[in-house]
Amino acid sequence: MCGIVGYIGAQQAPPILLEGLSRLEHRGYDSAGLVVRANGRGPRALKVAKRAGRVRDLADGLPKRFAGTAGIGHTRWATHGPANDVNAHPHTDAAQRVAVVHNGIIDNAAALRDKLTADGVELVSDTDTEVIAHLIGQSEADTLEGKVRDALSVIDGTWGLAVLHADFPDRIVVARNGSPLIVGVGDKEMYVASDLAALVRHTTTVAMLDDGELATVTANGFTTFRHDLTATSKAASRVDVDPASYEDATENQWGHASYMHKEMLEQPAAAERMLRGRLDERFGAAHLGGLNMEPREFRAIRRVKILGCGSAYYVGQMGAGLIEDLARIPADAEAASEFRYRNPIIEPDTLYVAVSQSGETIDSLLAVQEIRRKGGRVIGLVNVVGSAIARECDGGIYLHAGPEVAVASTKALTNMFLGFALLAIQLGRVRDLSIADGKRLVTALAALPGQIEQILAKEEEYAEVARTLAEAPSLFFIGRVRGFPVAREGAQKFKEISYRHAEAYQTSELKHGPLALIEPALPTVAIVPADDLTERNVGALHEIAARRGPLVVVTHEGVDLGGVAATRLDVPRSEPELDPILMTLPLQLLAYHAALHLGHDIDKPRNLAKSVTVE
Ligand code: F6R
């Protein structure tokens, strides 16, 4: 949420910053800005340009003589104050000698604003960030590091921030506390960013700051230290990422109209990467070395609790089903955003699983910290290598989905499901899952990438259905048991990018209230796999049809819908435990094509941002 980028070296900073910001725009896209240090220390040493709107608006409106070889930039997702030019970052102190860009939330901003106002400081924006600039400006420390330390010592909250100061022209100081901050090492030039996406074009040699850490970044290197200014001596290392995979979808060889489309179509390859080397066909088991757990530790687990937010939470529900089915261990999923507020009971024989694409979602990270604080064991299913959640967990399963840029998560979710399937097999095989059942599932998993491909090949068919659904102001998504989290995820995707009201229900709950809403203007998307609940599900379809509710049914070939008038979308058959993921894919495509039909900005849906790093 929000993006930070910085550069210091011999090149002109503005084009580098603008390019970096455009790569971070999925993190926040309501306003953008940058500041560069011009030559000299004079009163106009810092030049700021910022405005509401997109990075391209900022670039178009940049003054002609906007030059400097050090600078920082920001793309914003508003927390304090509306998206307007004044609230855009960077923020400066009254003397315009300090400029700050900030991700996160300052919890005591209101009190600090009052105090600054009482001191005679005129605050010009509605933001919490502006107070940081004034506090740095007021500090009497001799060094920029000391000034930043002084400011942070009175601030409560979360931050990833970067500071430029007219009186310290050779450096940028950055700090992290709850919001990611990465330093990138170049050749006599250095970069900073809140996300690898803004760095990989320039360097893959990076240092990721830890919470409570700061860094001084000059053209020739960087040093890291704690709030008390003692050194942490962090070294940079190479990250194993393919810079090409971060290239803009609209201008690269894939030729997709959006990242979401590119990422959906990458799912067969991403799933294959996820499964590579992890399936044991001989013993019907899974290899998950990253969990750092012995078989006897697996056997000691009495309960599994999965924590994630949004779509990751819904896949977590699918995962809980897999674990109960295959390992026969009681399992459930809970929204990580609620977890720590109810003073959860942490049990030693419960395995906690945090699931997150970004590995930076603050609600999930804080849930992990709560579990660890209380002595629980937590593993992560995380996509971004080295992210905060991945580092905080006792072990984990990386998702290997590759960078995911579209706000609506697709390929990472598919790989989360696969991660849960592998975990369930692993847990099952040290218990009562027979070798025959293990092999049955391992074989089915190996076939999934090809089946995903078959579903994606039917895109045109889904597009046509989506265009009809897009015309409805409101929709139901229904499913039962394994199908319910599928319905939840389908509704989530639909509302997220089409802005249509979409609500998920358990099919079994329809009669207990929601059926009252069924009428010709309210379509229902129903999940009806070929399983032991098919007959009951078909019964519900009849009840909807009898009330003239239009139906789209995601089902398997050969399922008899009992003559109900419905548009059917057949997916290939797998093992029943794996149906949820195959049935989720058509729903991604329905949401995508509905949004496309409605002319929405698919990668940047209104009010949202990728990776929610504020509470
Ligand atoms: C929906 C979506 C979000 C995320 C949620 C958690 O398409 O992407 O609901 O799933 O914000 O994000 P991560 O997985 O990064 O923790």
XYZ file of C-alpha atoms and ligand atoms in Angstrom:
631
model
C 0.000 0.000 0.000
C 1.685 3.177 -1.259
C 5.020 2.875 -2.996
C 8.402 4.429 -2.269
C 11.340 4.781 -4.609
C 14.660 6.609 -4.258
C 17.875 7.139 -6.193
C 21.273 8.648 -5.478
C 24.196 8.536 -7.930
C 25.486 10.288 -11.023
C 22.452 9.988 -13.266
C 19.478 12.296 -13.380
C 17.044 11.061 -10.730
C 13.634 12.156 -12.146
C 13.352 9.622 -15.006
C 14.538 6.821 -12.719
C 12.058 7.812 -10.030
C 9.165 8.131 -12.465
C 9.919 4.780 -13.993
C 10.148 3.233 -10.520
C 6.877 4.841 -9.479
C 5.089 3.500 -12.517
C 6.175 0.005 -11.449
C 4.821 0.601 -7.966
C 1.592 2.186 -9.045
C -0.389 -0.952 -8.200
C 0.533 -0.183 -4.555
C -1.486 3.015 -4.558
C -2.676 5.167 -7.375
C -4.554 8.159 -6.132
C -1.636 10.583 -6.225
C 2.094 10.651 -6.834
C 5.049 12.906 -6.253
C 8.792 13.230 -6.124
C 11.505 15.476 -4.771
C 15.030 15.939 -6.093
C 18.011 17.692 -4.642
C 19.300 20.294 -7.071
C 22.943 21.374 -6.965
C 24.004 23.447 -3.971
C 22.576 23.880 -0.501
C 20.680 27.091 -1.149
C 17.127 27.745 0.005
C 15.726 26.112 -3.115
C 17.902 23.019 -2.926
C 14.900 20.683 -2.833
C 12.503 20.674 -5.754
C 9.133 19.040 -5.198
C 6.523 18.016 -7.759
C 3.356 16.219 -6.672
C -0.247 15.919 -7.683
C -3.426 13.916 -7.397
C -3.831 11.349 -10.168
C -1.603 8.836 -11.814
C 2.152 8.739 -12.258
C 1.708 9.641 -15.927
C -0.088 12.858 -14.871
C 2.863 13.675 -12.633
C 5.310 12.988 -15.465
C 3.290 15.092 -17.926
C 3.171 18.023 -15.538
C 6.825 17.968 -14.437
C 8.512 21.391 -14.845
C 11.110 21.534 -17.641
C 14.072 22.302 -15.390
C 13.474 19.625 -12.826
C 16.897 18.105 -12.332
C 18.970 16.513 -9.600
C 21.034 13.398 -9.016
C 19.351 12.360 -5.766
C 15.657 12.063 -5.118
C 12.768 10.159 -3.594
C 9.261 9.530 -4.901
C 5.947 8.158 -3.747
C 2.707 6.803 -5.084
C -0.133 7.128 -2.600
C -3.142 5.221 -1.347
C -4.880 7.729 0.888
C -5.223 7.018 4.607
C -5.302 10.502 6.212
C -7.028 13.081 4.049
C -8.467 12.905 0.555
C -6.448 12.365 -2.604
C -5.482 15.886 -3.647
C -2.306 17.714 -4.658
C -1.499 18.942 -1.150
C -1.888 15.566 0.534
C 0.305 13.837 -2.048
C 3.820 12.951 -0.865
C 6.593 14.141 -0.479
C 5.872 16.333 2.518
C 8.266 19.015 3.617
C 8.982 21.056 6.724
C 8.154 24.748 6.748
C 11.672 25.733 5.607
C 11.473 23.267 2.708
C 14.769 21.712 3.765
C 13.381 18.296 4.695
C 11.328 16.088 2.398
C 9.718 12.824 3.475
C 7.869 10.035 1.717
C 6.118 7.563 3.978
C 4.133 4.331 3.885
C 2.225 3.294 6.973
C 0.198 5.131 9.582
C 1.279 7.387 12.420
C -1.109 6.499 15.236
C -0.409 9.573 17.343
C -0.538 11.991 14.401
C -3.430 13.992 15.874
C -1.559 14.677 19.136
C 1.638 15.511 17.250
C -0.239 17.876 14.935
C -1.713 19.671 17.954
C 1.699 20.000 19.530
C 3.300 21.284 16.330
C 0.462 23.797 15.891
C 0.956 24.962 19.477
C 4.649 25.451 18.633
C 3.609 27.781 15.810
C 4.115 25.332 12.944
C 1.643 25.708 10.121
C 0.557 22.311 8.817
C -0.586 22.511 5.229
C -1.892 19.006 4.560
C -4.327 16.613 6.246
C -1.758 13.831 6.366
C -0.012 12.091 9.220
C 3.221 12.077 7.207
C 3.668 15.826 7.281
C 4.376 15.735 11.013
C 7.465 13.604 10.363
C 8.926 16.285 8.096
C 8.336 19.000 10.701
C 9.739 16.878 13.513
C 12.908 16.197 11.530
C 13.103 19.906 10.723
C 12.837 20.799 14.424
C 15.511 18.360 15.631
C 18.755 19.927 16.763
C 20.851 16.821 16.130
C 23.998 17.380 14.042
C 23.432 14.531 11.645
C 20.508 13.562 9.453
C 20.527 10.150 11.125
C 20.188 11.840 14.538
C 17.373 14.081 13.282
C 15.439 11.113 11.905
C 16.041 9.212 15.122
C 14.700 12.178 17.151
C 11.565 12.328 15.037
C 10.912 8.595 15.184
C 11.380 8.550 18.939
C 8.131 10.493 19.429
C 6.146 8.706 16.743
C 3.887 5.697 17.322
C 2.770 3.667 14.367
C 4.162 2.033 11.282
C 6.496 3.368 8.682
C 8.579 2.686 5.683
C 10.066 6.076 4.972
C 12.735 7.912 3.030
C 14.133 11.330 3.875
C 16.026 13.861 1.802
C 17.569 16.910 3.506
C 18.998 19.986 1.815
C 21.819 20.257 4.378
C 22.966 16.650 3.914
C 23.226 16.461 0.147
C 25.194 13.228 -0.055
C 22.577 10.927 1.448
C 19.086 9.572 1.760
C 18.076 8.166 5.132
C 15.459 5.407 5.176
C 13.690 3.579 7.993
C 11.434 0.610 8.396
C 8.872 -0.304 11.015
C 6.062 -2.462 9.698
C 6.256 -1.292 6.078
C 8.798 -2.791 3.680
C 11.944 -0.933 2.710
C 14.668 -2.307 0.457
C 18.080 -0.834 -0.444
C 19.392 -1.676 -3.928
C 23.104 -1.626 -4.738
C 24.325 -0.303 -8.094
C 27.688 0.729 -9.472
C 28.479 4.038 -7.720
C 24.753 4.575 -7.437
C 22.176 3.304 -4.985
C 18.442 2.810 -4.966
C 15.746 2.470 -2.358
C 12.247 1.087 -2.798
C 9.349 -0.397 -0.927
C 9.099 -3.250 -3.429
C 11.536 -5.196 -5.575
C 9.452 -4.331 -8.632
C 10.947 -0.828 -8.624
C 14.510 -2.110 -8.346
C 14.984 -5.158 -10.519
C 15.516 -3.208 -13.736
C 18.566 -1.616 -12.072
C 19.846 -4.188 -9.614
C 19.049 -7.489 -7.946
C 21.655 -6.970 -5.208
C 19.602 -5.771 -2.295
C 19.355 -5.477 1.464
C 15.926 -5.737 3.076
C 15.612 -3.695 6.231
C 14.121 -5.267 9.338
C 11.573 -3.583 11.555
C 13.284 -1.018 13.746
C 16.159 -0.635 11.307
C 17.351 2.491 9.474
C 19.896 2.977 6.708
C 22.023 5.769 5.362
C 22.275 5.487 1.609
C 24.940 7.408 -0.338
C 26.063 7.031 -3.954
C 28.835 4.724 -2.804
C 27.061 2.366 -0.445
C 24.900 2.054 2.609
C 25.111 1.448 6.328
C 22.357 0.138 8.556
C 21.666 0.943 12.180
C 19.060 0.784 14.926
C 17.116 3.620 16.489
C 19.829 4.072 19.096
C 22.231 4.563 16.140
C 24.194 1.362 16.832
C 25.232 -0.393 13.636
C 23.437 -3.518 12.403
C 25.989 -4.023 9.608
C 23.569 -5.577 7.172
C 25.100 -6.818 3.913
C 23.417 -6.878 0.512
C 22.822 -10.146 -1.313
C 21.482 -11.154 -4.695
C 17.830 -12.104 -4.955
C 16.865 -14.792 -7.382
C 14.248 -13.037 -9.498
C 13.779 -12.704 -13.214
C 13.679 -8.983 -14.047
C 11.806 -9.781 -17.279
C 8.824 -11.029 -15.305
C 8.329 -7.525 -13.914
C 8.079 -5.893 -17.320
C 4.891 -4.036 -18.046
C 2.270 -6.410 -19.392
C 1.080 -3.884 -21.931
C 4.449 -3.476 -23.560
C 6.039 -6.885 -23.263
C 6.200 -10.003 -25.348
C 3.112 -11.475 -23.723
C 1.000 -8.756 -25.274
C -1.732 -8.868 -22.642
C -4.059 -5.970 -22.041
C -3.514 -6.089 -18.296
C -1.439 -7.722 -15.617
C -4.468 -9.603 -14.378
C -4.910 -11.224 -17.759
C -1.226 -12.038 -18.007
C -1.226 -13.473 -14.501
C -4.318 -15.614 -15.051
C -2.808 -17.095 -18.172
C 0.456 -17.778 -16.372
C -1.318 -20.144 -13.990
C -0.421 -23.444 -15.657
C 3.284 -22.532 -15.635
C 3.106 -21.105 -12.119
C 1.367 -24.250 -10.850
C 4.025 -26.409 -12.442
C 6.754 -24.385 -10.719
C 4.949 -24.763 -7.420
C 4.749 -28.531 -7.729
C 8.197 -29.129 -9.187
C 10.246 -31.433 -6.964
C 7.547 -31.519 -4.314
C 5.517 -34.547 -5.438
C 6.622 -37.977 -4.327
C 4.857 -40.318 -6.751
C 6.411 -43.447 -5.297
C 5.157 -42.970 -1.768
C 2.141 -40.778 -2.501
C 3.681 -38.042 -0.358
C 4.972 -34.478 -0.579
C 8.456 -33.008 -0.112
C 8.273 -29.797 1.885
C 11.752 -29.228 3.240
C 11.106 -25.587 4.075
C 8.750 -26.503 6.903
C 11.699 -27.512 9.083
C 9.569 -30.159 10.797
C 10.203 -33.817 11.635
C 7.534 -36.508 11.071
C 7.065 -36.816 14.834
C 6.336 -33.076 15.010
C 3.749 -33.477 12.255
C 2.157 -36.310 14.214
C 1.942 -34.203 17.341
C -0.302 -31.628 15.652
C -3.865 -31.734 16.955
C -5.328 -28.738 15.171
C -4.506 -26.441 12.242
C -5.444 -22.766 12.232
C -5.032 -20.855 8.987
C -4.806 -17.063 8.884
C -5.030 -14.805 5.865
C -6.886 -11.786 4.564
C -9.344 -11.356 1.711
C -8.843 -13.898 -1.018
C -5.974 -15.494 0.886
C -8.456 -16.129 3.709
C -10.894 -17.787 1.308
C -8.146 -20.026 -0.074
C -7.277 -20.696 3.558
C -10.827 -22.023 3.976
C -10.258 -24.292 0.999
C -6.981 -25.337 2.643
C -8.701 -26.128 5.935
C -11.078 -28.402 4.026
C -8.150 -30.184 2.374
C -6.422 -30.724 5.715
C -9.551 -32.082 7.367
C -10.276 -34.337 4.392
C -6.789 -35.726 3.879
C -5.156 -35.550 7.298
C -8.288 -35.783 9.456
C -6.981 -33.003 11.684
C -9.526 -30.365 12.768
C -8.692 -27.265 10.744
C -10.221 -23.888 10.177
C -9.373 -20.555 8.634
C -9.886 -17.166 10.186
C -9.531 -13.602 8.901
C -6.105 -12.528 10.148
C -7.424 -8.977 10.481
C -9.654 -10.050 13.391
C -7.427 -12.615 15.011
C -5.333 -10.736 17.519
C -8.147 -8.467 18.634
C -9.928 -11.366 20.328
C -6.973 -12.333 22.498
C -6.649 -15.727 20.802
C -5.769 -18.852 22.728
C -2.507 -20.159 21.299
C -2.061 -23.890 21.786
C 1.253 -25.741 21.609
C -0.157 -28.615 19.554
C -1.811 -26.346 16.981
C -0.011 -25.646 13.728
C -0.647 -22.053 12.676
C -0.405 -21.266 8.969
C -0.153 -17.725 7.641
C -1.045 -17.394 3.975
C -0.120 -14.311 2.000
C 0.911 -13.436 -1.524
C 2.845 -10.327 -0.595
C 4.112 -11.506 2.766
C 3.642 -7.896 3.869
C -0.077 -7.685 4.674
C 0.041 -5.998 8.049
C -2.976 -7.806 9.503
C -1.459 -11.179 8.670
C 1.977 -10.131 9.888
C 0.583 -8.923 13.213
C -1.324 -12.192 13.613
C 1.930 -14.096 13.090
C 3.660 -11.924 15.665
C 0.834 -12.497 18.149
C 1.164 -16.263 17.731
C 4.925 -16.175 18.155
C 4.697 -13.870 21.136
C 2.514 -16.503 22.798
C 4.874 -19.328 21.903
C 2.966 -20.872 18.970
C 4.536 -22.472 15.906
C 3.644 -20.747 12.657
C 4.508 -21.610 9.089
C 3.990 -19.373 6.076
C 2.561 -19.968 2.624
C 4.047 -16.889 1.031
C 4.855 -15.804 -2.498
C 7.354 -12.989 -2.012
C 10.704 -14.418 -0.992
C 12.280 -12.687 1.990
C 9.112 -10.736 2.812
C 8.254 -9.865 6.403
C 5.876 -12.799 6.986
C 8.281 -15.268 5.379
C 11.029 -14.040 7.689
C 8.841 -14.054 10.770
C 7.650 -17.671 10.405
C 9.281 -20.833 11.769
C 9.245 -22.410 8.329
C 7.189 -22.322 5.202
C 6.290 -23.127 1.659
C 7.177 -20.548 -0.973
C 4.540 -20.270 -3.670
C 6.812 -19.651 -6.682
C 4.019 -17.878 -8.555
C 6.389 -15.161 -9.763
C 5.672 -11.460 -9.273
C 1.978 -10.667 -9.036
C 1.130 -7.091 -9.909
C -2.624 -6.942 -10.544
C -4.512 -5.979 -7.406
C -6.852 -8.925 -7.933
C -4.829 -11.957 -6.969
C -5.050 -14.984 -9.268
C -1.945 -17.089 -9.823
C -0.737 -16.679 -6.241
C -4.098 -17.950 -4.977
C -3.930 -21.000 -7.181
C -0.502 -21.766 -5.803
C -1.723 -21.193 -2.247
C -4.277 -23.923 -2.856
C -1.552 -26.208 -4.170
C 0.540 -25.406 -1.105
C -2.343 -26.474 1.125
C -2.814 -29.648 -0.900
C 0.862 -30.516 -0.429
C 0.695 -29.719 3.274
C -2.466 -31.814 3.680
C -0.824 -34.768 1.945
C 2.273 -34.380 4.105
C 0.202 -34.224 7.293
C -1.997 -37.050 6.087
C 0.810 -39.397 5.181
C 2.254 -39.368 8.683
C -1.229 -40.269 9.898
C -4.021 -42.194 8.252
C -3.825 -41.182 4.600
C -3.065 -44.443 2.822
C -0.338 -44.727 0.244
C -3.059 -45.443 -2.331
C -4.918 -42.234 -1.461
C -1.634 -40.345 -1.358
C -0.807 -41.572 -4.852
C -4.301 -40.766 -6.072
C -3.832 -37.142 -4.991
C -0.259 -36.811 -6.150
C -1.295 -38.038 -9.604
C -4.222 -35.617 -9.637
C -1.989 -32.730 -8.578
C 0.474 -33.511 -11.339
C -2.392 -33.298 -13.839
C -3.665 -29.936 -12.549
C -1.472 -27.585 -14.630
C -2.795 -29.204 -17.819
C -6.386 -28.990 -16.560
C -5.915 -25.345 -15.638
C -4.777 -24.786 -19.207
C -7.925 -26.464 -20.541
C -10.099 -24.134 -18.469
C -8.231 -21.024 -19.549
C -8.617 -22.103 -23.179
C -12.363 -21.581 -22.796
C -11.928 -17.898 -22.099
C -14.196 -16.753 -24.914
C -17.066 -18.859 -23.599
C -16.680 -17.275 -20.148
C -16.380 -13.805 -21.642
C -19.795 -14.109 -23.214
C -21.395 -15.177 -19.940
C -19.545 -12.415 -18.094
C -20.959 -9.739 -20.368
C -24.479 -10.807 -19.385
C -23.629 -10.964 -15.672
C -22.068 -7.502 -15.861
C -25.472 -6.033 -16.696
C -26.947 -7.194 -13.372
C -26.630 -4.750 -10.477
C -26.317 -7.577 -7.984
C -25.361 -11.275 -8.003
C -25.287 -14.302 -5.745
C -22.486 -16.845 -5.669
C -23.428 -20.070 -3.925
C -21.617 -23.250 -2.971
C -21.752 -25.930 -0.341
C -18.949 -27.309 1.868
C -15.929 -27.401 -0.513
C -17.816 -25.124 -2.894
C -18.511 -22.369 -0.362
C -15.033 -20.808 -0.242
C -15.072 -21.027 -4.047
C -18.266 -18.988 -4.055
C -16.753 -16.500 -1.603
C -13.692 -16.051 -3.777
C -15.883 -15.747 -6.884
C -17.952 -12.994 -5.261
C -14.818 -11.265 -4.011
C -13.223 -11.142 -7.456
C -16.442 -10.016 -9.071
C -17.114 -7.124 -6.719
C -13.465 -6.114 -6.575
C -13.031 -5.328 -10.242
C -16.557 -5.034 -11.672
C -17.897 -2.948 -8.731
C -21.113 -4.966 -8.904
C -22.624 -6.089 -5.651
C -21.824 -9.791 -5.322
C -22.580 -11.869 -2.284
C -21.655 -15.439 -1.417
C -23.908 -17.832 0.484
C -23.799 -21.443 1.441
C -26.286 -23.080 -0.900
C -27.808 -24.694 2.167
C -28.507 -21.262 3.705
C -30.522 -19.899 0.777
C -33.831 -21.011 2.233
C -33.016 -19.340 5.522
C -33.309 -15.842 4.104
C -31.530 -14.905 0.871
C -34.044 -16.744 -1.325
C -36.329 -13.744 -0.753
C -34.113 -11.751 -3.109
C -34.249 -14.170 -6.032
C -35.938 -12.650 -9.092
C -35.166 -12.314 -12.810
C -32.813 -9.381 -12.212
C -30.585 -11.285 -9.769
C -28.369 -13.953 -11.355
C -26.840 -16.709 -9.254
C -23.512 -18.361 -10.003
C -23.681 -21.833 -8.451
C -20.832 -24.243 -7.740
C -22.081 -27.752 -8.399
C -19.316 -30.354 -8.539
C -19.931 -34.026 -9.209
C -19.776 -35.254 -5.637
C -22.011 -36.634 -2.941
C -23.793 -33.285 -2.625
C -24.719 -32.902 -6.290
C -28.324 -33.911 -5.790
C -28.832 -31.414 -2.976
C -27.188 -28.680 -4.987
C -29.400 -29.404 -7.980
C -32.396 -29.178 -5.644
C -31.379 -25.612 -4.787
C -31.026 -24.786 -8.490
C -34.649 -25.832 -8.965
C -35.724 -23.541 -6.154
C -33.925 -20.621 -7.769
C -35.250 -21.426 -11.247
C -38.786 -21.684 -9.876
C -38.442 -18.050 -8.824
C -37.134 -17.140 -12.278
C -33.623 -16.427 -11.028
C -31.087 -16.689 -13.891
C -28.437 -19.365 -13.257
C -24.830 -19.897 -14.247
C -23.581 -23.259 -13.012
C -19.936 -24.206 -12.679
C -20.000 -27.962 -12.802
C -18.507 -31.126 -14.256
C -19.290 -32.742 -17.551
C -21.979 -35.343 -17.111
C -23.619 -33.732 -14.074
C -27.358 -33.859 -14.634
C -28.877 -30.523 -13.702
C -32.349 -32.054 -13.797
C -33.569 -29.969 -16.697
C -33.018 -26.645 -14.940
C -32.543 -23.782 -17.383
C -28.962 -22.690 -16.727
C -25.819 -21.620 -18.494
C -23.378 -24.327 -17.603
C -19.611 -23.989 -17.429
C -18.015 -27.422 -17.268
C -14.551 -27.847 -15.802
C -12.399 -30.986 -16.100
C -12.782 -33.611 -13.396
C -10.043 -34.036 -10.852
C -10.156 -35.744 -7.479
C -13.024 -34.207 -5.468
C -10.622 -32.738 -2.879
C -8.994 -30.675 -5.639
C -12.217 -29.470 -7.279
C -12.215 -26.105 -5.474
C -9.283 -24.704 -7.381
C -10.472 -25.832 -10.795
C -13.882 -24.349 -10.057
C -12.330 -21.046 -8.977
C -10.695 -20.432 -12.349
C -13.877 -19.785 -14.378
C -14.900 -17.288 -11.697
C -11.662 -15.335 -12.188
C -12.418 -15.129 -15.891
C -16.041 -14.124 -15.286
C -14.926 -11.259 -13.040
C -12.215 -10.200 -15.461
C -14.475 -10.111 -18.507
C -17.283 -8.381 -16.639
C -14.851 -5.635 -15.614
C -13.448 -5.434 -19.137
C -16.949 -5.127 -20.549
C -17.736 -2.344 -18.089
C -14.566 -0.507 -19.101
C -12.900 -0.561 -15.679
C -9.229 -0.222 -14.919
C -8.740 -3.889 -14.151
C -5.287 -3.762 -12.594
C -6.094 -0.778 -10.412
C -9.635 -1.113 -9.085
C -10.993 1.934 -7.330
C -10.251 2.395 -3.614
C -7.959 -0.642 -3.482
C -4.224 -1.264 -3.623
C -1.996 -4.290 -3.798
C -0.568 -5.392 -0.474
C -2.341 -3.798 2.458
C 0.417 -2.620 4.743
C -1.758 -0.403 6.928
C -4.230 -1.638 9.515
C -8.201 -10.078 -3.762
C -6.936 -9.842 -3.131
C -6.884 -9.510 -1.678
C -5.683 -10.193 -1.037
C -5.528 -9.768 0.419
C -4.334 -10.446 1.079
O -8.073 -10.407 -5.106
O -5.929 -9.886 -3.778
O -8.062 -9.841 -1.018
O -5.854 -11.580 -1.146
O -5.366 -8.388 0.505
O -3.148 -10.129 0.425
P -1.852 -10.997 0.630
O -2.119 -12.330 0.011
O -0.757 -10.252 -0.060
O -1.629 -11.115 2.097
